[in-house]
XYZ file of C-alpha atoms in Angstrom:
365
model
C 34.642 11.911 -4.460
C 35.751 8.419 -3.535
C 37.546 7.562 -0.360
C 41.230 6.738 -0.959
C 41.726 3.214 0.326
C 45.269 1.981 0.728
C 46.519 -1.556 1.154
C 49.740 -2.289 3.062
C 51.356 -3.497 -0.173
C 50.897 -0.135 -1.848
C 53.249 2.831 -1.800
C 53.780 4.354 1.627
C 53.846 7.768 -0.060
C 50.104 7.538 -0.674
C 48.037 9.544 1.777
C 44.996 8.384 3.674
C 41.844 10.286 2.854
C 39.351 10.024 5.722
C 35.735 11.065 5.601
C 35.499 13.423 8.560
C 31.808 13.040 9.243
C 29.773 9.931 9.859
C 26.128 9.887 9.123
C 23.392 7.986 7.489
C 22.547 11.254 5.770
C 23.998 14.729 5.515
C 24.775 15.445 9.197
C 23.549 18.998 9.584
C 20.279 18.379 7.738
C 19.412 15.470 9.983
C 20.694 16.999 13.198
C 18.468 20.061 12.869
C 15.358 17.885 12.943
C 16.276 15.807 15.988
C 15.210 16.432 19.576
C 17.725 17.652 22.123
C 19.895 20.700 22.425
C 22.274 21.621 19.637
C 25.146 21.231 22.064
C 24.126 17.643 22.898
C 23.671 16.732 19.257
C 26.970 18.288 18.259
C 28.684 16.356 21.041
C 27.249 13.073 19.788
C 28.156 13.967 16.222
C 31.764 14.563 17.195
C 31.898 11.277 19.113
C 30.615 9.443 16.045
C 33.041 11.254 13.755
C 35.929 10.318 16.049
C 34.910 6.656 16.074
C 34.630 6.673 12.324
C 38.044 8.250 11.846
C 39.647 5.698 14.151
C 37.896 2.860 12.358
C 38.893 4.132 8.900
C 42.498 4.376 10.019
C 42.468 0.778 11.272
C 40.705 -0.407 8.120
C 43.309 1.215 5.933
C 46.462 0.502 7.914
C 45.759 -2.827 9.603
C 42.714 -4.711 8.354
C 44.151 -5.973 5.079
C 47.576 -7.080 6.190
C 48.175 -10.518 4.703
C 45.365 -10.109 2.174
C 46.157 -11.616 -1.270
C 47.776 -8.927 -3.415
C 46.087 -10.298 -6.535
C 42.682 -9.355 -5.095
C 43.612 -5.844 -3.977
C 42.359 -3.838 -6.958
C 38.693 -4.891 -6.908
C 38.661 -4.982 -3.110
C 40.051 -1.464 -2.937
C 37.326 -0.402 -5.358
C 34.385 -1.601 -3.248
C 35.901 -0.773 0.147
C 36.938 2.696 -0.987
C 33.476 3.764 -2.064
C 31.588 6.226 0.098
C 29.896 3.800 2.475
C 28.117 4.852 5.630
C 30.037 2.463 7.948
C 26.863 2.151 10.033
C 27.588 -1.351 11.325
C 31.166 -0.855 12.568
C 30.174 2.447 14.172
C 27.348 0.706 16.012
C 29.699 -2.079 17.113
C 32.320 0.345 18.408
C 29.722 2.575 20.087
C 28.192 -0.398 21.875
C 31.546 -1.719 23.012
C 32.418 1.668 24.482
C 28.958 2.055 25.985
C 29.469 -1.115 28.040
C 32.948 -0.050 29.143
C 35.012 -1.983 26.608
C 38.162 -0.793 24.855
C 37.764 0.428 21.284
C 41.083 -1.159 20.265
C 39.736 -4.582 21.275
C 36.803 -4.141 18.892
C 38.577 -2.924 15.751
C 39.104 -6.414 14.299
C 35.447 -7.462 14.680
C 34.286 -4.046 13.429
C 36.326 -4.471 10.250
C 35.051 -8.072 9.975
C 31.474 -6.790 9.911
C 32.275 -4.111 7.321
C 34.265 -6.450 5.070
C 31.506 -9.065 5.244
C 28.885 -6.421 4.435
C 30.837 -5.301 1.374
C 31.370 -8.906 0.265
C 27.584 -9.301 0.296
C 27.229 -6.161 -1.844
C 29.669 -7.518 -4.448
C 27.691 -10.735 -4.821
C 24.341 -8.947 -4.550
C 25.285 -6.739 -7.498
C 26.198 -9.849 -9.494
C 22.837 -11.454 -8.732
C 20.959 -8.250 -9.614
C 23.235 -7.553 -12.594
C 23.541 -4.015 -11.236
C 25.708 -1.592 -13.200
C 26.589 0.707 -10.320
C 27.162 0.731 -6.576
C 27.260 4.005 -4.620
C 27.559 5.993 -7.817
C 30.528 4.001 -9.194
C 30.836 0.916 -11.370
C 29.869 -2.328 -9.670
C 32.854 -4.626 -9.142
C 31.694 -7.180 -11.713
C 31.198 -4.460 -14.317
C 34.623 -2.929 -13.732
C 36.686 -6.084 -13.225
C 34.600 -8.856 -14.765
C 32.268 -11.489 -13.378
C 34.851 -14.134 -12.485
C 37.078 -11.642 -10.690
C 34.123 -10.277 -8.735
C 33.096 -13.746 -7.569
C 36.614 -14.508 -6.390
C 37.018 -11.120 -4.694
C 33.740 -11.648 -2.870
C 34.940 -15.065 -1.712
C 38.242 -13.571 -0.586
C 36.511 -10.832 1.388
C 34.188 -13.345 3.030
C 37.121 -15.432 4.240
C 39.081 -12.349 5.313
C 36.198 -11.182 7.473
C 36.675 -14.269 9.650
C 40.387 -13.541 9.920
C 39.583 -10.064 11.179
C 37.024 -11.373 13.646
C 39.685 -13.562 15.219
C 41.803 -10.471 15.939
C 39.605 -9.413 18.834
C 41.688 -8.762 21.940
C 39.219 -10.536 24.202
C 38.680 -14.019 25.596
C 35.221 -14.187 24.046
C 36.159 -15.431 20.572
C 33.834 -18.447 20.831
C 30.858 -16.149 21.508
C 31.919 -13.754 18.762
C 32.117 -16.618 16.257
C 28.704 -17.918 17.323
C 27.029 -14.553 16.714
C 28.958 -13.768 13.525
C 28.413 -17.227 11.986
C 24.688 -17.098 12.674
C 24.359 -13.641 11.116
C 26.467 -14.591 8.081
C 24.354 -17.666 7.426
C 21.123 -15.702 7.786
C 22.292 -12.948 5.400
C 22.884 -15.524 2.674
C 19.545 -17.154 3.474
C 17.872 -13.755 3.138
C 19.495 -13.208 -0.244
C 18.084 -16.539 -1.410
C 14.593 -15.538 -0.274
C 14.975 -12.305 -2.232
C 15.986 -14.239 -5.348
C 13.025 -16.586 -4.912
C 10.619 -13.655 -4.633
C 11.479 -12.613 -8.181
C 9.570 -15.617 -9.542
C 6.814 -15.770 -6.906
C 3.469 -14.311 -7.949
C 2.577 -13.439 -4.378
C 4.634 -12.877 -1.247
C 3.069 -12.726 2.201
C 3.961 -10.044 4.719
C 5.460 -12.756 6.952
C 7.702 -13.990 4.117
C 8.808 -10.456 3.321
C 9.588 -9.638 6.941
C 11.671 -12.818 7.224
C 13.583 -11.866 4.080
C 14.472 -8.341 5.213
C 15.223 -9.578 8.718
C 17.827 -11.947 7.348
C 19.141 -9.859 4.481
C 19.348 -6.517 6.295
C 18.538 -6.554 10.000
C 20.508 -9.457 11.426
C 23.904 -8.003 10.473
C 23.040 -4.694 12.087
C 21.788 -6.507 15.196
C 24.862 -8.745 15.266
C 27.108 -5.670 15.087
C 25.548 -4.377 18.281
C 25.708 -7.752 20.000
C 29.374 -8.226 19.070
C 30.154 -4.838 20.585
C 28.276 -5.827 23.727
C 30.190 -9.108 23.998
C 33.539 -7.341 23.679
C 32.379 -4.817 26.284
C 31.561 -7.714 28.667
C 27.843 -6.938 28.788
C 25.553 -9.368 30.558
C 23.753 -12.031 28.524
C 20.482 -10.172 29.135
C 21.897 -6.890 27.844
C 23.378 -8.673 24.834
C 19.881 -9.881 23.943
C 18.304 -6.458 24.529
C 20.853 -4.730 22.290
C 20.389 -7.402 19.614
C 16.595 -6.933 19.693
C 17.083 -3.180 19.481
C 19.161 -3.554 16.333
C 16.924 -6.185 14.768
C 13.779 -4.068 14.982
C 15.611 -0.875 14.059
C 16.945 -2.649 10.968
C 13.446 -3.767 9.999
C 12.123 -0.231 10.446
C 15.055 1.070 8.392
C 14.332 -1.274 5.466
C 10.616 -0.549 5.416
C 11.418 3.171 5.604
C 13.651 2.603 2.569
C 10.701 1.070 0.711
C 8.477 3.922 1.875
C 10.864 6.654 0.729
C 11.141 5.153 -2.732
C 7.462 5.945 -3.267
C 6.876 8.839 -0.862
C 10.309 10.372 -0.327
C 11.468 13.948 -0.631
C 12.172 14.708 -4.298
C 14.086 17.873 -3.398
C 17.228 15.752 -2.914
C 17.164 14.787 -6.599
C 16.264 11.146 -6.101
C 13.616 9.871 -8.467
C 10.457 8.575 -6.857
C 9.177 5.167 -7.952
C 12.319 3.237 -8.842
C 11.044 0.132 -7.056
C 7.721 0.410 -8.871
C 9.458 0.527 -12.250
C 11.429 -2.623 -11.365
C 8.298 -4.448 -10.121
C 10.191 -4.942 -6.882
C 8.263 -6.724 -4.153
C 8.511 -4.104 -1.444
C 6.489 -3.838 1.750
C 4.230 -1.361 -0.049
C 3.483 -3.623 -3.010
C 2.992 -6.663 -0.782
C 0.619 -4.700 1.468
C -1.310 -3.533 -1.589
C -1.611 -7.031 -3.022
C -2.689 -8.506 0.304
C -5.467 -5.904 0.658
C -6.468 -5.612 -2.994
C -9.739 -6.537 -4.651
C -9.737 -8.743 -7.732
C -9.911 -5.695 -9.982
C -7.004 -4.068 -8.084
C -4.917 -7.213 -8.534
C -5.669 -7.230 -12.248
C -4.583 -3.577 -12.447
C -1.367 -4.313 -10.552
C -0.634 -7.188 -12.928
C -1.279 -4.942 -15.939
C 0.993 -2.247 -14.582
C 3.859 -4.735 -14.217
C 4.266 -4.604 -18.012
C 3.401 -0.919 -18.495
C 6.031 0.759 -20.699
C 5.135 4.372 -19.914
C 7.232 4.941 -16.779
C 5.429 8.049 -15.557
C 2.033 6.389 -15.972
C 3.224 3.210 -14.269
C 4.386 5.150 -11.211
C 1.358 7.429 -10.963
C -1.159 4.601 -11.439
C 0.567 2.378 -8.886
C 0.708 5.219 -6.368
C -3.006 5.761 -6.963
C -3.615 2.117 -6.026
C -1.419 2.540 -2.946
C -3.412 5.614 -1.930
C -6.757 3.911 -2.512
C -5.732 0.961 -0.315
C -4.160 3.181 2.386
C -0.783 1.530 1.816
C 1.006 4.663 2.949
C -0.769 4.641 6.297
C -0.309 0.905 6.839
C 3.379 1.145 6.004
C 3.904 4.091 8.325
C 2.136 2.226 11.139
C 4.429 -0.765 10.657
C 7.506 1.447 10.766
C 6.309 3.140 13.938
C 5.572 -0.199 15.590
C 9.044 -1.571 14.809
C 10.818 1.618 15.852
C 8.886 1.740 19.116
C 9.753 -1.898 19.824
C 13.428 -1.211 19.140
C 13.503 1.711 21.552
C 11.806 -0.365 24.276
C 14.626 -2.900 23.973
C 17.212 -0.141 24.203
C 15.549 1.256 27.319
C 15.785 -2.162 29.017
C 19.580 -2.002 29.085
C 20.982 -2.021 32.611
C 23.256 0.971 32.099
C 22.985 4.685 32.797
C 20.712 6.695 30.511
C 23.591 8.976 29.568
C 25.485 6.046 28.068
C 22.550 5.219 25.795
C 22.529 8.696 24.236
C 24.788 7.882 21.275
C 22.732 4.866 20.230
C 19.483 6.742 20.740
C 20.699 9.570 18.547
C 21.973 7.133 15.924
C 18.599 5.385 15.916
C 16.834 8.710 15.421
C 19.193 9.589 12.577
C 18.584 6.253 10.874
C 14.830 6.296 11.325
C 14.056 9.979 10.755
C 15.907 10.250 7.465
C 14.018 11.764 4.546
C 16.013 10.195 1.700
């Protein structure tokens, strides 16, 4: 069921439908596997749910005031889909963790979420994707030209929302947001370039996912820290935490596509079928013999989907790709937690972010 997203211009008789639980996954399934007492985990879950509810209310009632009415339909479509709202939740949690006021952070939190969804609209155009979050992609539902314009409108509106921060740190907020926005677009270009590259190095791939995925998550945390008046050192620590967590998250995403839990109904091997240059494929190619490389090249045009997946997984297993990928994830996650532990605040205040990190990293789908 889609979230009901209402613009100020629409009928006041419409009701706001809020998703009552935040989580990267199904809350209870993830919570049961995490360390800590059930009471502690439930407490964190309720804190997250409360932040999400407050953010959704602001997003619906305030964030799109003054937005062009002609763009509302497609924007409502993408913003109303069942997103995780990871980035705004991290921003708000960080702001509160450093003693800031949540109300001061609502504008920047919506800026991050609107920018993220703008990038999804244009990403779907580039990939010619038919669906997004189980619904029609904006360009499929409303047409290519409309989708381009809506994406542009959302990009510009994200800066309007950023400027609504109730702090004196707008210059710093703009510096962080502008840098992240530029890097996200740079990362998208790298991803496009990879489609025509025969070989991609691990360094090139890590730079691509850093820019395309991690920097916006890291910037969300840093923006929250700025609004909460954190020290420059803590701002850097929280940024590094998010950057490495985002990298671990993306590689885990690659990993789950080949080695995930099929009990959730998700098909294994989608990236393999698309010949997508994931961390697993890049690791395989960089450790492959000549005969392995020839087999990988042959499989890129294999029409039998089941055979293509099974044969590629056999190559991955032979080259210990699974183990190498898991080691990389563990290294990045460990580095992220070291940065979090360097923060000059009480351990109790770090609990929400630590639990969120565990939820993000320990997911099984």
